[in-house]
mmCIF file of C-alpha atoms in Angstrom:
data_model
loop_
_atom_site.group_PDB
_atom_site.id
_atom_site.type_symbol
_atom_site.label_atom_id
_atom_site.label_comp_id
_atom_site.label_asym_id
_atom_site.label_seq_id
_atom_site.Cartn_x
_atom_site.Cartn_y
_atom_site.Cartn_z
ATOM 1 C CA UNK Y 216 14.537 70.741 -33.176
ATOM 2 C CA UNK Y 217 15.339 71.893 -29.646
ATOM 3 C CA UNK Y 218 13.525 70.656 -26.551
ATOM 4 C CA UNK Y 219 12.192 74.175 -26.014
ATOM 5 C CA UNK Y 220 10.418 74.033 -29.381
ATOM 6 C CA UNK Y 221 9.152 70.448 -29.225
ATOM 7 C CA UNK Y 222 8.945 69.694 -25.511
ATOM 8 C CA UNK Y 223 10.943 66.927 -23.874
ATOM 9 C CA UNK Y 224 9.612 63.528 -24.816
ATOM 10 C CA UNK Y 225 6.825 64.921 -26.988
ATOM 11 C CA UNK Y 226 5.646 62.918 -29.977
ATOM 12 C CA UNK Y 227 6.351 64.139 -33.491
ATOM 13 C CA UNK Y 228 3.748 64.152 -36.260
ATOM 14 C CA UNK Y 229 4.732 60.645 -37.327
ATOM 15 C CA UNK Y 230 4.633 59.242 -33.794
ATOM 16 C CA UNK Y 231 0.869 58.836 -33.433
ATOM 17 C CA UNK Y 232 -0.086 56.494 -30.607
ATOM 18 C CA UNK Y 233 -2.393 53.531 -31.079
ATOM 19 C CA UNK Y 234 -6.053 54.480 -31.395
ATOM 20 C CA UNK Y 235 -7.810 54.008 -28.044
ATOM 21 C CA UNK Y 236 -10.974 51.997 -27.560
ATOM 22 C CA UNK Y 237 -13.816 54.304 -26.515
ATOM 23 C CA UNK Y 238 -16.661 51.830 -26.978
ATOM 24 C CA UNK Y 239 -19.025 51.726 -24.035
ATOM 25 C CA UNK Y 240 -18.798 55.452 -23.329
ATOM 26 C CA UNK Y 241 -21.905 57.626 -23.599
ATOM 27 C CA UNK Y 242 -22.252 61.356 -24.232
ATOM 28 C CA UNK Y 243 -25.179 63.735 -23.864
ATOM 29 C CA UNK Y 244 -25.338 66.995 -25.814
ATOM 30 C CA UNK Y 245 -27.712 69.738 -24.676
ATOM 31 C CA UNK Y 246 -28.384 72.235 -27.441
ATOM 32 C CA UNK Y 247 -29.327 75.551 -25.830
ATOM 33 C CA UNK Y 248 -30.456 77.215 -29.051
ATOM 34 C CA UNK Y 249 -33.407 79.584 -28.875
ATOM 35 C CA UNK Y 250 -34.961 77.843 -31.899
ATOM 36 C CA UNK Y 251 -37.384 75.009 -31.382
ATOM 37 C CA UNK Y 252 -37.175 71.957 -33.627
ATOM 38 C CA UNK Y 253 -37.502 71.823 -36.640
ATOM 39 C CA UNK Y 254 -36.211 75.401 -37.003
ATOM 40 C CA UNK Y 255 -32.594 75.481 -38.120
ATOM 41 C CA UNK Y 256 -30.016 75.694 -35.350
ATOM 42 C CA UNK Y 257 -26.514 76.859 -36.249
ATOM 43 C CA UNK Y 258 -25.372 75.457 -32.914
ATOM 44 C CA UNK Y 259 -26.584 72.071 -34.118
ATOM 45 C CA UNK Y 260 -24.210 72.324 -37.061
ATOM 46 C CA UNK Y 261 -21.222 72.470 -34.718
ATOM 47 C CA UNK Y 262 -22.692 69.761 -32.493
ATOM 48 C CA UNK Y 263 -23.007 67.473 -35.522
ATOM 49 C CA UNK Y 264 -19.253 67.640 -36.166
ATOM 50 C CA UNK Y 265 -18.454 66.578 -32.618
ATOM 51 C CA UNK Y 266 -21.147 63.879 -32.602
ATOM 52 C CA UNK Y 267 -19.752 62.433 -35.839
ATOM 53 C CA UNK Y 268 -16.401 61.887 -34.122
ATOM 54 C CA UNK Y 269 -18.077 60.315 -31.108
ATOM 55 C CA UNK Y 270 -20.122 57.918 -33.198
ATOM 56 C CA UNK Y 271 -17.143 57.002 -35.391
ATOM 57 C CA UNK Y 272 -15.452 55.853 -32.177
ATOM 58 C CA UNK Y 273 -18.377 53.695 -31.047
ATOM 59 C CA UNK Y 274 -19.628 56.161 -28.432
ATOM 60 C CA UNK Y 275 -23.336 56.246 -27.656
ATOM 61 C CA UNK Y 276 -24.792 59.729 -28.149
ATOM 62 C CA UNK Y 277 -27.960 61.312 -26.787
ATOM 63 C CA UNK Y 278 -28.952 64.891 -27.542
ATOM 64 C CA UNK Y 279 -31.861 67.254 -27.116
ATOM 65 C CA UNK Y 280 -32.810 70.907 -27.491
ATOM 66 C CA UNK Y 281 -33.660 72.290 -24.085
ATOM 67 C CA UNK Y 282 -36.088 74.811 -25.561
ATOM 68 C CA UNK Y 283 -38.279 71.949 -26.811
ATOM 69 C CA UNK Y 284 -39.034 70.937 -23.224
ATOM 70 C CA UNK Y 285 -41.031 72.441 -20.379
ATOM 71 C CA UNK Y 286 -38.139 73.196 -18.022
ATOM 72 C CA UNK Y 287 -39.230 75.084 -14.936
ATOM 73 C CA UNK Y 288 -37.184 77.945 -13.526
ATOM 74 C CA UNK Y 289 -35.358 77.208 -10.297
ATOM 75 C CA UNK Y 290 -32.420 75.520 -8.594
ATOM 76 C CA UNK Y 291 -34.090 72.388 -7.207
ATOM 77 C CA UNK Y 292 -34.002 68.892 -8.739
ATOM 78 C CA UNK Y 293 -37.790 68.860 -9.244
ATOM 79 C CA UNK Y 294 -39.591 72.187 -9.262
ATOM 80 C CA UNK Y 295 -43.040 70.543 -9.046
ATOM 81 C CA UNK Y 296 -42.133 70.100 -5.374
ATOM 82 C CA UNK Y 297 -41.700 73.869 -5.132
ATOM 83 C CA UNK Y 298 -44.859 75.328 -6.609
ATOM 84 C CA UNK Y 299 -44.565 74.564 -10.342
ATOM 85 C CA UNK Y 300 -47.333 72.602 -12.046
ATOM 86 C CA UNK Y 301 -45.037 70.914 -14.565
ATOM 87 C CA UNK Y 302 -41.314 70.324 -14.955
ATOM 88 C CA UNK Y 303 -39.638 68.106 -17.543
ATOM 89 C CA UNK Y 304 -36.157 68.628 -16.130
ATOM 90 C CA UNK Y 305 -36.117 65.550 -13.819
ATOM 91 C CA UNK Y 306 -36.597 63.286 -16.858
ATOM 92 C CA UNK Y 307 -33.921 65.169 -18.806
ATOM 93 C CA UNK Y 308 -31.541 64.939 -15.857
ATOM 94 C CA UNK Y 309 -31.700 61.147 -15.992
ATOM 95 C CA UNK Y 310 -30.280 61.413 -19.522
ATOM 96 C CA UNK Y 311 -27.437 63.584 -18.220
ATOM 97 C CA UNK Y 312 -26.696 61.174 -15.391
ATOM 98 C CA UNK Y 313 -26.711 58.208 -17.788
ATOM 99 C CA UNK Y 314 -23.764 59.689 -19.703
ATOM 100 C CA UNK Y 315 -20.028 59.802 -19.059
ATOM 101 C CA UNK Y 316 -19.732 63.084 -20.984
ATOM 102 C CA UNK Y 317 -21.879 66.217 -21.016
ATOM 103 C CA UNK Y 318 -21.504 68.871 -23.719
ATOM 104 C CA UNK Y 319 -23.419 72.113 -23.296
ATOM 105 C CA UNK Y 320 -23.783 73.906 -26.614
ATOM 106 C CA UNK Y 321 -25.434 77.188 -27.425
ATOM 107 C CA UNK Y 322 -25.467 80.542 -29.190
ATOM 108 C CA UNK Y 323 -23.879 83.803 -28.107
ATOM 109 C CA UNK Y 324 -26.264 86.742 -27.725
ATOM 110 C CA UNK Y 325 -25.139 90.216 -26.604
ATOM 111 C CA UNK Y 326 -21.726 88.746 -25.849
ATOM 112 C CA UNK Y 327 -23.077 86.208 -23.371
ATOM 113 C CA UNK Y 328 -24.665 82.775 -23.109
ATOM 114 C CA UNK Y 329 -28.284 82.402 -24.116
ATOM 115 C CA UNK Y 330 -31.102 82.490 -21.582
ATOM 116 C CA UNK Y 331 -31.698 78.803 -22.295
ATOM 117 C CA UNK Y 332 -28.086 77.991 -21.439
ATOM 118 C CA UNK Y 333 -28.420 79.801 -18.126
ATOM 119 C CA UNK Y 334 -31.594 77.907 -17.251
ATOM 120 C CA UNK Y 335 -29.932 74.558 -18.002
ATOM 121 C CA UNK Y 336 -26.944 75.507 -15.860
ATOM 122 C CA UNK Y 337 -29.203 76.531 -12.980
ATOM 123 C CA UNK Y 338 -31.031 73.212 -13.136
ATOM 124 C CA UNK Y 339 -27.744 71.266 -13.258
ATOM 125 C CA UNK Y 340 -26.655 73.220 -10.200
ATOM 126 C CA UNK Y 341 -29.857 72.199 -8.419
ATOM 127 C CA UNK Y 342 -28.680 68.570 -8.341
ATOM 128 C CA UNK Y 343 -25.064 69.253 -7.431
ATOM 129 C CA UNK Y 344 -25.586 68.723 -3.708
ATOM 130 C CA UNK Y 345 -26.786 65.149 -4.147
ATOM 131 C CA UNK Y 346 -24.199 62.472 -3.330
ATOM 132 C CA UNK Y 347 -23.189 59.433 -5.358
ATOM 133 C CA UNK Y 348 -22.638 55.901 -4.047
ATOM 134 C CA UNK Y 349 -19.074 56.813 -2.965
ATOM 135 C CA UNK Y 350 -20.220 59.732 -0.836
ATOM 136 C CA UNK Y 351 -18.936 62.252 -3.388
ATOM 137 C CA UNK Y 352 -20.991 64.936 -5.079
ATOM 138 C CA UNK Y 353 -23.192 63.497 -7.814
ATOM 139 C CA UNK Y 354 -21.374 64.741 -10.924
ATOM 140 C CA UNK Y 355 -17.981 63.355 -9.879
ATOM 141 C CA UNK Y 356 -16.657 60.945 -12.502
ATOM 142 C CA UNK Y 357 -18.363 62.766 -15.386
ATOM 143 C CA UNK Y 358 -16.615 64.917 -17.955
ATOM 144 C CA UNK Y 359 -17.821 68.243 -19.340
ATOM 145 C CA UNK Y 360 -17.188 70.507 -22.330
ATOM 146 C CA UNK Y 361 -18.918 73.186 -24.402
ATOM 147 C CA UNK Y 362 -19.567 74.319 -27.976
ATOM 148 C CA UNK Y 363 -20.588 77.833 -29.038
ATOM 149 C CA UNK Y 364 -21.683 79.756 -32.128
ATOM 150 C CA UNK Y 365 -22.318 83.416 -32.858
ATOM 151 C CA UNK Y 366 -21.796 86.489 -35.023
ATOM 152 C CA UNK Y 367 -20.206 88.649 -32.348
ATOM 153 C CA UNK Y 368 -17.350 88.401 -29.875
ATOM 154 C CA UNK Y 369 -17.791 86.602 -26.563
ATOM 155 C CA UNK Y 370 -16.839 82.988 -27.257
ATOM 156 C CA UNK Y 371 -14.094 82.797 -24.652
ATOM 157 C CA UNK Y 372 -16.213 84.630 -22.108
ATOM 158 C CA UNK Y 373 -19.118 82.239 -22.640
ATOM 159 C CA UNK Y 374 -16.855 79.175 -22.563
ATOM 160 C CA UNK Y 375 -15.098 80.290 -19.384
ATOM 161 C CA UNK Y 376 -18.454 80.721 -17.660
ATOM 162 C CA UNK Y 377 -19.768 77.303 -18.690
ATOM 163 C CA UNK Y 378 -16.557 75.416 -17.943
ATOM 164 C CA UNK Y 379 -16.065 77.091 -14.572
ATOM 165 C CA UNK Y 380 -19.591 76.151 -13.555
ATOM 166 C CA UNK Y 381 -19.215 72.556 -14.755
ATOM 167 C CA UNK Y 382 -16.038 71.995 -12.730
ATOM 168 C CA UNK Y 383 -17.508 73.841 -9.757
ATOM 169 C CA UNK Y 384 -20.454 71.454 -9.533
ATOM 170 C CA UNK Y 385 -18.255 68.362 -9.915
ATOM 171 C CA UNK Y 386 -17.586 67.636 -13.569
ATOM 172 C CA UNK Y 387 -14.015 67.014 -14.718
ATOM 173 C CA UNK Y 388 -13.005 69.550 -17.382
ATOM 174 C CA UNK Y 389 -10.223 68.308 -19.692
ATOM 175 C CA UNK Y 390 -7.718 70.576 -21.452
ATOM 176 C CA UNK Y 391 -9.050 72.552 -24.406
ATOM 177 C CA UNK Y 392 -12.601 71.333 -23.839
ATOM 178 C CA UNK Y 393 -14.297 74.236 -25.602
ATOM 179 C CA UNK Y 394 -14.724 75.048 -29.279
ATOM 180 C CA UNK Y 395 -16.881 77.231 -31.461
ATOM 181 C CA UNK Y 396 -17.305 79.451 -34.475
ATOM 182 C CA UNK Y 397 -17.724 83.217 -34.796
ATOM 183 C CA UNK Y 398 -18.772 84.995 -37.947
ATOM 184 C CA UNK Y 399 -18.073 88.611 -38.790
ATOM 185 C CA UNK Y 400 -18.924 91.193 -36.173
ATOM 186 C CA UNK Y 401 -22.333 92.614 -36.996
ATOM 187 C CA UNK Y 402 -24.990 91.333 -39.409
ATOM 188 C CA UNK Y 403 -23.762 88.540 -41.619
ATOM 189 C CA UNK Y 404 -24.037 84.827 -42.358
ATOM 190 C CA UNK Y 405 -24.278 82.391 -39.461
ATOM 191 C CA UNK Y 406 -22.517 79.036 -39.264
ATOM 192 C CA UNK Y 407 -24.756 77.019 -41.589
ATOM 193 C CA UNK Y 408 -25.588 79.864 -43.971
ATOM 194 C CA UNK Y 409 -24.307 79.591 -47.524
ATOM 195 C CA UNK Y 410 -20.947 81.294 -47.920
ATOM 196 C CA UNK Y 411 -20.273 81.619 -44.178
ATOM 197 C CA UNK Y 412 -17.157 79.460 -44.353
ATOM 198 C CA UNK Y 413 -18.101 77.979 -40.986
ATOM 199 C CA UNK Y 414 -18.264 74.259 -41.807
ATOM 200 C CA UNK Y 415 -14.980 74.547 -43.755
ATOM 201 C CA UNK Y 416 -13.133 76.586 -41.113
ATOM 202 C CA UNK Y 417 -9.990 74.626 -40.218
ATOM 203 C CA UNK Y 418 -9.475 76.402 -36.899
ATOM 204 C CA UNK Y 419 -12.968 75.520 -35.709
ATOM 205 C CA UNK Y 420 -12.793 71.969 -37.045
ATOM 206 C CA UNK Y 421 -9.461 71.384 -35.324
ATOM 207 C CA UNK Y 422 -10.719 72.734 -32.012
ATOM 208 C CA UNK Y 423 -13.912 70.667 -32.208
ATOM 209 C CA UNK Y 424 -11.850 67.537 -32.875
ATOM 210 C CA UNK Y 425 -9.394 68.232 -30.055
ATOM 211 C CA UNK Y 426 -12.224 69.004 -27.638
ATOM 212 C CA UNK Y 427 -14.081 65.828 -28.556
ATOM 213 C CA UNK Y 428 -11.054 63.565 -28.231
ATOM 214 C CA UNK Y 429 -9.966 65.184 -24.961
ATOM 215 C CA UNK Y 430 -13.423 64.528 -23.542
ATOM 216 C CA UNK Y 431 -13.156 60.919 -24.688
ATOM 217 C CA UNK Y 432 -9.648 60.427 -23.310
ATOM 218 C CA UNK Y 433 -10.577 61.847 -19.915
ATOM 219 C CA UNK Y 434 -13.813 59.880 -19.652
ATOM 220 C CA UNK Y 435 -11.949 56.726 -20.644
ATOM 221 C CA UNK Y 436 -9.273 57.289 -17.986
ATOM 222 C CA UNK Y 437 -11.894 57.846 -15.310
ATOM 223 C CA UNK Y 438 -13.740 54.699 -16.386
ATOM 224 C CA UNK Y 439 -10.550 52.619 -16.213
ATOM 225 C CA UNK Y 440 -9.921 54.005 -12.731
ATOM 226 C CA UNK Y 441 -13.366 52.894 -11.604
ATOM 227 C CA UNK Y 442 -14.541 56.462 -11.150
ATOM 228 C CA UNK Y 443 -12.973 59.637 -9.831
ATOM 229 C CA UNK Y 444 -10.764 58.751 -6.828
ATOM 230 C CA UNK Y 445 -12.695 59.183 -3.585
ATOM 231 C CA UNK Y 446 -9.874 59.791 -1.119
ATOM 232 C CA UNK Y 447 -10.170 63.182 0.536
ATOM 233 C CA UNK Y 448 -13.296 64.371 -1.283
ATOM 234 C CA UNK Y 449 -16.134 62.388 0.293
ATOM 235 C CA UNK Y 450 -18.808 64.564 1.833
ATOM 236 C CA UNK Y 451 -20.064 61.605 3.866
ATOM 237 C CA UNK Y 452 -16.617 61.018 5.392
ATOM 238 C CA UNK Y 453 -16.136 64.711 6.145
ATOM 239 C CA UNK Y 454 -19.500 64.953 7.866
ATOM 240 C CA UNK Y 455 -18.624 61.862 9.892
ATOM 241 C CA UNK Y 456 -15.471 63.567 11.148
ATOM 242 C CA UNK Y 457 -12.901 61.904 8.875
ATOM 243 C CA UNK Y 458 -10.671 64.679 7.528
ATOM 244 C CA UNK Y 459 -7.639 63.152 5.741
ATOM 245 C CA UNK Y 460 -4.461 65.185 6.186
ATOM 246 C CA UNK Y 461 -6.445 68.012 7.746
ATOM 247 C CA UNK Y 462 -4.895 69.036 11.036
ATOM 248 C CA UNK Y 463 -7.271 69.560 13.982
ATOM 249 C CA UNK Y 464 -6.402 73.006 15.412
ATOM 250 C CA UNK Y 465 -7.574 71.911 18.866
ATOM 251 C CA UNK Y 466 -4.567 69.591 19.127
ATOM 252 C CA UNK Y 467 -1.925 72.194 18.194
#
């Protein structure tokens, strides 16, 4: 086989590398279904496949349905400080910050992410200006991905929106870190419905597996490095006047 077909130095199907050790990593899954527990969530069906891989590799997993919680609307870390009587998001955010990996999962409605997904994203954004102990933005060193389900088109659109936002607020987004399942366009069976073919779909199962392992590999690399490298991206250093490799125009 030519290099153009295989890629120089690429491994063949029989050249599988040694299985990495992912123990000690933690992942949080936020299910942005519109259905409160215990109503069935087709999104949960896809989440379960990814979680099974995580747990088989010794990874600690936490998950919750956002719709089951009283999450205030807004873009501040704690909306009770901005006129709301109650807000469960600060407690949920501690579960996000305790994890190396965040997976946002949800349904597709009208070709776009659900309203619950948007609220979760807005609340994640509300904490993005906080700094970590290295003077970087708070989500640096964490890895993000997404899972989606629906009966209409829009999976790539929804994934591109979620993944752009995650990297924009500081998460590291690995290659191919999205996966999902789409049924027939129009009325028809959803992922967990009998005869849908969803749980048996090889394309979806492959993408879920690749996404999950790529999240694990990236989180593991960041952990071995002691976090995301801090050179050149520290807000504290920039504010103090330290601008690595950034020419001062006043001295030109």
